[in-house]
GROMACS .gro file of N, CA, C and O in nm:
model
  348
    1MET      N    1   9.365  10.856   9.346
    1MET     CA    2   9.443  10.735   9.344
    1MET      C    3   9.591  10.763   9.376
    1MET      O    4   9.655  10.684   9.441
    2LYS      N    5   9.639  10.875   9.325
    2LYS     CA    6   9.778  10.913   9.351
    2LYS      C    7   9.804  10.921   9.501
    2LYS      O    8   9.904  10.869   9.551
    3TRP      N    9   9.712  10.985   9.573
    3TRP     CA   10   9.731  11.005   9.716
    3TRP      C   11   9.720  10.874   9.794
    3TRP      O   12   9.783  10.857   9.898
    4LEU      N   13   9.644  10.781   9.742
    4LEU     CA   14   9.635  10.650   9.805
    4LEU      C   15   9.770  10.579   9.799
    4LEU      O   16   9.819  10.527   9.900
    5LEU      N   17   9.832  10.579   9.682
    5LEU     CA   18   9.963  10.517   9.667
    5LEU      C   19  10.068  10.586   9.755
    5LEU      O   20  10.147  10.520   9.823
    6LEU      N   21  10.066  10.718   9.757
    6LEU     CA   22  10.161  10.793   9.841
    6LEU      C   23  10.137  10.762   9.989
    6LEU      O   24  10.232  10.748  10.066
    7GLY      N   25  10.012  10.751  10.028
    7GLY     CA   26   9.979  10.718  10.167
    7GLY      C   27  10.027  10.579  10.205
    7GLY      O   28  10.078  10.558  10.316
    8LEU      N   29  10.012  10.483  10.115
    8LEU     CA   30  10.060  10.347  10.143
    8LEU      C   31  10.212  10.345  10.160
    8LEU      O   32  10.264  10.273  10.247
    9ILE      N   33  10.281  10.423  10.079
    9ILE     CA   34  10.427  10.429  10.093
    9ILE      C   35  10.464  10.492  10.227
    9ILE      O   36  10.556  10.444  10.296
   10GLN      N   37  10.394  10.596  10.268
   10GLN     CA   38  10.423  10.659  10.397
   10GLN      C   39  10.396  10.564  10.513
   10GLN      O   40  10.471  10.562  10.611
   11ILE      N   41  10.291  10.484  10.502
   11ILE     CA   42  10.264  10.383  10.605
   11ILE      C   43  10.378  10.282  10.608
   11ILE      O   44  10.425  10.242  10.715
   12TYR      N   45  10.425  10.240  10.492
   12TYR     CA   46  10.538  10.147  10.484
   12TYR      C   47  10.661  10.206  10.554
   12TYR      O   48  10.732  10.135  10.626
   13TRP      N   49  10.686  10.334  10.534
   13TRP     CA   50  10.802  10.398  10.597
   13TRP      C   51  10.791  10.402  10.749
   13TRP      O   52  10.892  10.406  10.819
   14GLN      N   53  10.670  10.402  10.803
   14GLN     CA   54  10.650  10.413  10.947
   14GLN      C   55  10.646  10.278  11.018
   14GLN      O   56  10.633  10.273  11.140
   15ARG      N   57  10.659  10.169  10.944
   15ARG     CA   58  10.657  10.036  11.006
   15ARG      C   59  10.776  10.020  11.100
   15ARG      O   60  10.882  10.076  11.074
   16PRO      N   61  10.759   9.940  11.204
   16PRO     CA   62  10.872   9.913  11.294
   16PRO      C   63  10.985   9.843  11.218
   16PRO      O   64  10.960   9.766  11.125
   17ASP      N   65  11.108   9.867  11.257
   17ASP     CA   66  11.224   9.810  11.189
   17ASP      C   67  11.223   9.658  11.184
   17ASP      O   68  11.274   9.598  11.089
   18ARG      N   69  11.165   9.594  11.281
   18ARG     CA   70  11.169   9.447  11.283
   18ARG      C   71  11.088   9.386  11.170
   18ARG      O   72  11.104   9.269  11.138
   19PHE      N   73  11.000   9.463  11.107
   19PHE     CA   74  10.921   9.411  10.997
   19PHE      C   75  10.977   9.451  10.860
   19PHE      O   76  10.925   9.410  10.759
   20LYS      N   77  11.079   9.532  10.859
   20LYS     CA   78  11.134   9.578  10.731
   20LYS      C   79  11.205   9.464  10.660
   20LYS      O   80  11.263   9.377  10.721
   21THR      N   81  11.201   9.471  10.528
   21THR     CA   82  11.267   9.369  10.447
   21THR      C   83  11.415   9.403  10.433
   21THR      O   84  11.462   9.502  10.487
   22ARG      N   85  11.486   9.325  10.356
   22ARG     CA   86  11.629   9.346  10.335
   22ARG      C   87  11.655   9.483  10.273
   22ARG      O   88  11.565   9.548  10.224
   23CYS      N   89  11.780   9.523  10.272
   23CYS     CA   90  11.818   9.652  10.215
   23CYS      C   91  11.794   9.654  10.065
   23CYS      O   92  11.806   9.553   9.997
   24CYS      N   93  11.764   9.771  10.015
   24CYS     CA   94  11.742   9.790   9.871
   24CYS      C   95  11.877   9.789   9.799
   24CYS      O   96  11.978   9.833   9.853
   25HIS      N   97  11.879   9.739   9.677
   25HIS     CA   98  12.001   9.734   9.597
   25HIS      C   99  12.038   9.870   9.539
   25HIS      O  100  12.151   9.892   9.499
   26PHE      N  101  11.943   9.960   9.530
   26PHE     CA  102  11.964  10.088   9.464
   26PHE      C  103  12.002  10.197   9.562
   26PHE      O  104  11.967  10.193   9.680
   27LYS      N  105  12.073  10.300   9.514
   27LYS     CA  106  12.109  10.414   9.599
   27LYS      C  107  11.984  10.490   9.641
   27LYS      O  108  11.971  10.530   9.755
   28GLU      N  109  11.892  10.512   9.548
   28GLU     CA  110  11.761  10.567   9.583
   28GLU      C  111  11.671  10.446   9.609
   28GLU      O  112  11.644  10.368   9.519
   29THR      N  113  11.630  10.428   9.735
   29THR     CA  114  11.554  10.308   9.770
   29THR      C  115  11.431  10.294   9.682
   29THR      O  116  11.382  10.391   9.625
   30CYS      N  117  11.382  10.173   9.676
   30CYS     CA  118  11.266  10.146   9.590
   30CYS      C  119  11.145  10.230   9.630
   30CYS      O  120  11.078  10.288   9.546
   31SER      N  121  11.119  10.239   9.760
   31SER     CA  122  11.002  10.315   9.804
   31SER      C  123  11.019  10.464   9.775
   31SER      O  124  10.924  10.531   9.733
   32LYS      N  125  11.139  10.518   9.793
   32LYS     CA  126  11.162  10.659   9.762
   32LYS      C  127  11.151  10.685   9.613
   32LYS      O  128  11.100  10.788   9.570
   33HIS      N  129  11.199  10.590   9.533
   33HIS     CA  130  11.189  10.603   9.388
   33HIS      C  131  11.043  10.606   9.343
   33HIS      O  132  11.003  10.693   9.266
   34VAL      N  133  10.964  10.512   9.393
   34VAL     CA  134  10.822  10.506   9.356
   34VAL      C  135  10.749  10.630   9.405
   34VAL      O  136  10.666  10.687   9.334
   35TYR      N  137  10.781  10.676   9.525
   35TYR     CA  138  10.719  10.797   9.580
   35TYR      C  139  10.750  10.918   9.491
   35TYR      O  140  10.660  10.995   9.454
   36ARG      N  141  10.877  10.933   9.453
   36ARG     CA  142  10.918  11.046   9.369
   36ARG      C  143  10.850  11.041   9.233
   36ARG      O  144  10.795  11.142   9.186
   37ILE      N  145  10.848  10.926   9.170
   37ILE     CA  146  10.785  10.912   9.039
   37ILE      C  147  10.635  10.941   9.048
   37ILE      O  148  10.579  11.009   8.962
   38THR      N  149  10.570  10.893   9.153
   38THR     CA  150  10.428  10.917   9.172
   38THR      C  151  10.400  11.067   9.190
   38THR      O  152  10.306  11.120   9.131
   39MET      N  153  10.482  11.134   9.270
   39MET     CA  154  10.464  11.278   9.289
   39MET      C  155  10.485  11.355   9.159
   39MET      O  156  10.411  11.448   9.129
   40GLU      N  157  10.586  11.316   9.081
   40GLU     CA  158  10.619  11.390   8.958
   40GLU      C  159  10.526  11.358   8.842
   40GLU      O  160  10.487  11.448   8.769
   41ARG      N  161  10.490  11.231   8.825
   41ARG     CA  162  10.420  11.190   8.703
   41ARG      C  163  10.282  11.131   8.724
   41ARG      O  164  10.211  11.105   8.628
   42GLY      N  165  10.245  11.102   8.850
   42GLY     CA  166  10.110  11.052   8.876
   42GLY      C  167  10.104  10.904   8.912
   42GLY      O  168  10.204  10.833   8.918
   43PHE      N  169   9.981  10.860   8.934
   43PHE     CA  170   9.951  10.727   8.986
   43PHE      C  171  10.001  10.616   8.894
   43PHE      O  172  10.068  10.523   8.939
   44TRP      N  173   9.966  10.620   8.767
   44TRP     CA  174  10.000  10.510   8.676
   44TRP      C  175  10.151  10.498   8.657
   44TRP      O  176  10.205  10.387   8.650
   45ALA      N  177  10.220  10.610   8.649
   45ALA     CA  178  10.366  10.606   8.638
   45ALA      C  179  10.427  10.549   8.766
   45ALA      O  180  10.526  10.475   8.761
   46GLY      N  181  10.367  10.582   8.881
   46GLY     CA  182  10.414  10.527   9.008
   46GLY      C  183  10.396  10.376   9.014
   46GLY      O  184  10.484  10.304   9.061
   47LEU      N  185  10.281  10.327   8.966
   47LEU     CA  186  10.260  10.183   8.964
   47LEU      C  187  10.358  10.113   8.871
   47LEU      O  188  10.410  10.006   8.902
   48LYS      N  189  10.386  10.174   8.757
   48LYS     CA  190  10.482  10.118   8.662
   48LYS      C  191  10.622  10.115   8.726
   48LYS      O  192  10.695  10.017   8.712
   49ALA      N  193  10.659  10.222   8.797
   49ALA     CA  194  10.788  10.227   8.865
   49ALA      C  195  10.796  10.118   8.972
   49ALA      O  196  10.899  10.053   8.988
   50PHE      N  197  10.686  10.098   9.045
   50PHE     CA  198  10.683   9.992   9.146
   50PHE      C  199  10.701   9.855   9.082
   50PHE      O  200  10.780   9.773   9.130
   51GLN      N  201  10.632   9.830   8.975
   51GLN     CA  202  10.641   9.701   8.906
   51GLN      C  203  10.784   9.676   8.857
   51GLN      O  204  10.839   9.567   8.874
   52THR      N  205  10.845   9.778   8.799
   52THR     CA  206  10.981   9.764   8.747
   52THR      C  207  11.079   9.734   8.860
   52THR      O  208  11.159   9.641   8.851
   53ARG      N  209  11.073   9.812   8.967
   53ARG     CA  210  11.165   9.791   9.079
   53ARG      C  211  11.141   9.657   9.147
   53ARG      O  212  11.235   9.589   9.187
   54PHE      N  213  11.015   9.617   9.160
   54PHE     CA  214  10.984   9.488   9.223
   54PHE      C  215  11.046   9.374   9.143
   54PHE      O  216  11.105   9.282   9.199
   55ASN      N  217  11.037   9.382   9.013
   55ASN     CA  218  11.094   9.277   8.928
   55ASN      C  219  11.246   9.278   8.931
   55ASN      O  220  11.309   9.173   8.917
   56GLN      N  221  11.307   9.394   8.950
   56GLN     CA  222  11.453   9.403   8.953
   56GLN      C  223  11.510   9.364   9.087
   56GLN      O  224  11.619   9.307   9.094
   57CYS      N  225  11.443   9.392   9.194
   57CYS     CA  226  11.500   9.377   9.328
   57CYS      C  227  11.487   9.237   9.386
   57CYS      O  228  11.531   9.214   9.497
   58ARG      N  229  11.432   9.145   9.316
   58ARG     CA  230  11.409   9.014   9.375
   58ARG      C  231  11.525   8.918   9.355
   58ARG      O  232  11.511   8.799   9.375
   59GLY      N  233  11.639   8.964   9.319
   59GLY     CA  234  11.754   8.876   9.301
   59GLY      C  235  11.760   8.824   9.158
   59GLY      O  236  11.682   8.862   9.073
   60GLY      N  237  11.855   8.737   9.135
   60GLY     CA  238  11.871   8.680   9.003
   60GLY      C  239  11.939   8.775   8.907
   60GLY      O  240  11.910   8.777   8.788
   61TYR      N  241  12.031   8.856   8.957
   61TYR     CA  242  12.102   8.951   8.872
   61TYR      C  243  12.243   8.901   8.846
   61TYR      O  244  12.293   8.812   8.913
   62ALA      N  245  12.306   8.960   8.745
   62ALA     CA  246  12.445   8.926   8.712
   62ALA      C  247  12.523   9.055   8.695
   62ALA      O  248  12.472   9.152   8.640
   63VAL      N  249  12.646   9.057   8.744
   63VAL     CA  250  12.733   9.173   8.730
   63VAL      C  251  12.838   9.140   8.625
   63VAL      O  252  12.898   9.033   8.628
   64PHE      N  253  12.857   9.232   8.530
   64PHE     CA  254  12.960   9.211   8.429
   64PHE      C  255  13.030   9.342   8.399
   64PHE      O  256  12.982   9.449   8.434
   65LYS      N  257  13.146   9.334   8.335
   65LYS     CA  258  13.230   9.450   8.312
   65LYS      C  259  13.258   9.464   8.163
   65LYS      O  260  13.291   9.367   8.095
   66ILE      N  261  13.247   9.587   8.112
   66ILE     CA  262  13.284   9.620   7.974
   66ILE      C  263  13.370   9.746   7.979
   66ILE      O  264  13.324   9.851   8.028
   67ASP      N  265  13.493   9.736   7.932
   67ASP     CA  266  13.584   9.852   7.929
   67ASP      C  267  13.592   9.925   8.062
   67ASP      O  268  13.570  10.045   8.071
   68ASP      N  269  13.618   9.854   8.169
   68ASP     CA  270  13.633   9.909   8.304
   68ASP      C  271  13.505   9.971   8.361
   68ASP      O  272  13.510  10.043   8.461
   69THR      N  273  13.391   9.948   8.299
   69THR     CA  274  13.263   9.993   8.352
   69THR      C  275  13.183   9.870   8.389
   69THR      O  276  13.165   9.780   8.308
   70GLU      N  277  13.135   9.866   8.514
   70GLU     CA  278  13.056   9.753   8.559
   70GLU      C  279  12.908   9.779   8.536
   70GLU      O  280  12.857   9.889   8.557
   71PHE      N  281  12.838   9.675   8.492
   71PHE     CA  282  12.695   9.680   8.465
   71PHE      C  283  12.627   9.569   8.541
   71PHE      O  284  12.689   9.469   8.576
   72ILE      N  285  12.497   9.586   8.564
   72ILE     CA  286  12.416   9.482   8.627
   72ILE      C  287  12.305   9.445   8.530
   72ILE      O  288  12.234   9.532   8.479
   73LEU      N  289  12.292   9.316   8.506
   73LEU     CA  290  12.181   9.263   8.426
   73LEU      C  291  12.079   9.208   8.524
   73LEU      O  292  12.105   9.110   8.594
   74TRP      N  293  11.964   9.272   8.534
   74TRP     CA  294  11.859   9.229   8.625
   74TRP      C  295  11.782   9.114   8.564
   74TRP      O  296  11.788   9.088   8.445
   75ARG      N  297  11.704   9.046   8.645
   75ARG     CA  298  11.632   8.930   8.595
   75ARG      C  299  11.523   8.966   8.495
   75ARG      O  300  11.478   8.883   8.420
   76ASP      N  301  11.481   9.094   8.490
   76ASP     CA  302  11.384   9.136   8.389
   76ASP      C  303  11.453   9.182   8.260
   76ASP      O  304  11.392   9.243   8.175
   77LYS      N  305  11.583   9.154   8.249
   77LYS     CA  306  11.666   9.184   8.131
   77LYS      C  307  11.702   9.331   8.118
   77LYS      O  308  11.755   9.373   8.017
   78THR      N  309  11.678   9.412   8.220
   78THR     CA  310  11.720   9.551   8.222
   78THR      C  311  11.868   9.556   8.258
   78THR      O  312  11.914   9.483   8.345
   79ILE      N  313  11.943   9.646   8.192
   79ILE     CA  314  12.085   9.662   8.220
   79ILE      C  315  12.107   9.805   8.268
   79ILE      O  316  12.063   9.901   8.203
   80ILE      N  317  12.174   9.821   8.384
   80ILE     CA  318  12.209   9.953   8.435
   80ILE      C  319  12.354   9.952   8.480
   80ILE      O  320  12.412   9.847   8.503
   81GLU      N  321  12.412  10.071   8.491
   81GLU     CA  322  12.548  10.082   8.544
   81GLU      C  323  12.547  10.052   8.692
   81GLU      O  324  12.453  10.085   8.763
   82ARG      N  325  12.653   9.991   8.737
   82ARG     CA  326  12.661   9.954   8.879
   82ARG      C  327  12.667  10.077   8.970
   82ARG      O  328  12.635  10.069   9.088
   83THR      N  329  12.706  10.191   8.917
   83THR     CA  330  12.716  10.312   8.998
   83THR      C  331  12.580  10.356   9.052
   83THR      O  332  12.572  10.432   9.147
   84GLU      N  333  12.470  10.307   8.994
   84GLU     CA  334  12.336  10.341   9.040
   84GLU      C  335  12.291  10.253   9.156
   84GLU      O  336  12.183  10.273   9.210
   85THR      N  337  12.373  10.156   9.194
   85THR     CA  338  12.335  10.062   9.298
   85THR      C  339  12.435  10.066   9.413
   85THR      O  340  12.540  10.129   9.404
   86ILE      N  341  12.403   9.993   9.517
   86ILE     CA  342  12.494   9.980   9.631
   86ILE      C  343  12.550   9.840   9.638
   86ILE      O  344  12.606   9.800   9.738
   87LEU      N  345  12.536   9.763   9.533
   87LEU     CA  346  12.589   9.626   9.529
   87LEU      C  347  12.739   9.626   9.527
   87LEU      O  348  12.803   9.706   9.470
   0.00000   0.00000   0.00000
């Protein structure tokens, strides 16, 4: 199963540019993140990483600042530092 998920990601990477979606919000793109997690921890962890990133990347986020540090509140209620993104 792990290799199936990795293969699907590789097929996604080889798609023509005209079919690619918008740019990823994160410095490590969503597909690279899921690929890395799948390689390191296996199929189920890769699926969980995909689900998390899919829920975060669909918009509906808010940027806020606390003590000169900017944070992003994603629509799934996850909070990360803005330095992890390209927003």
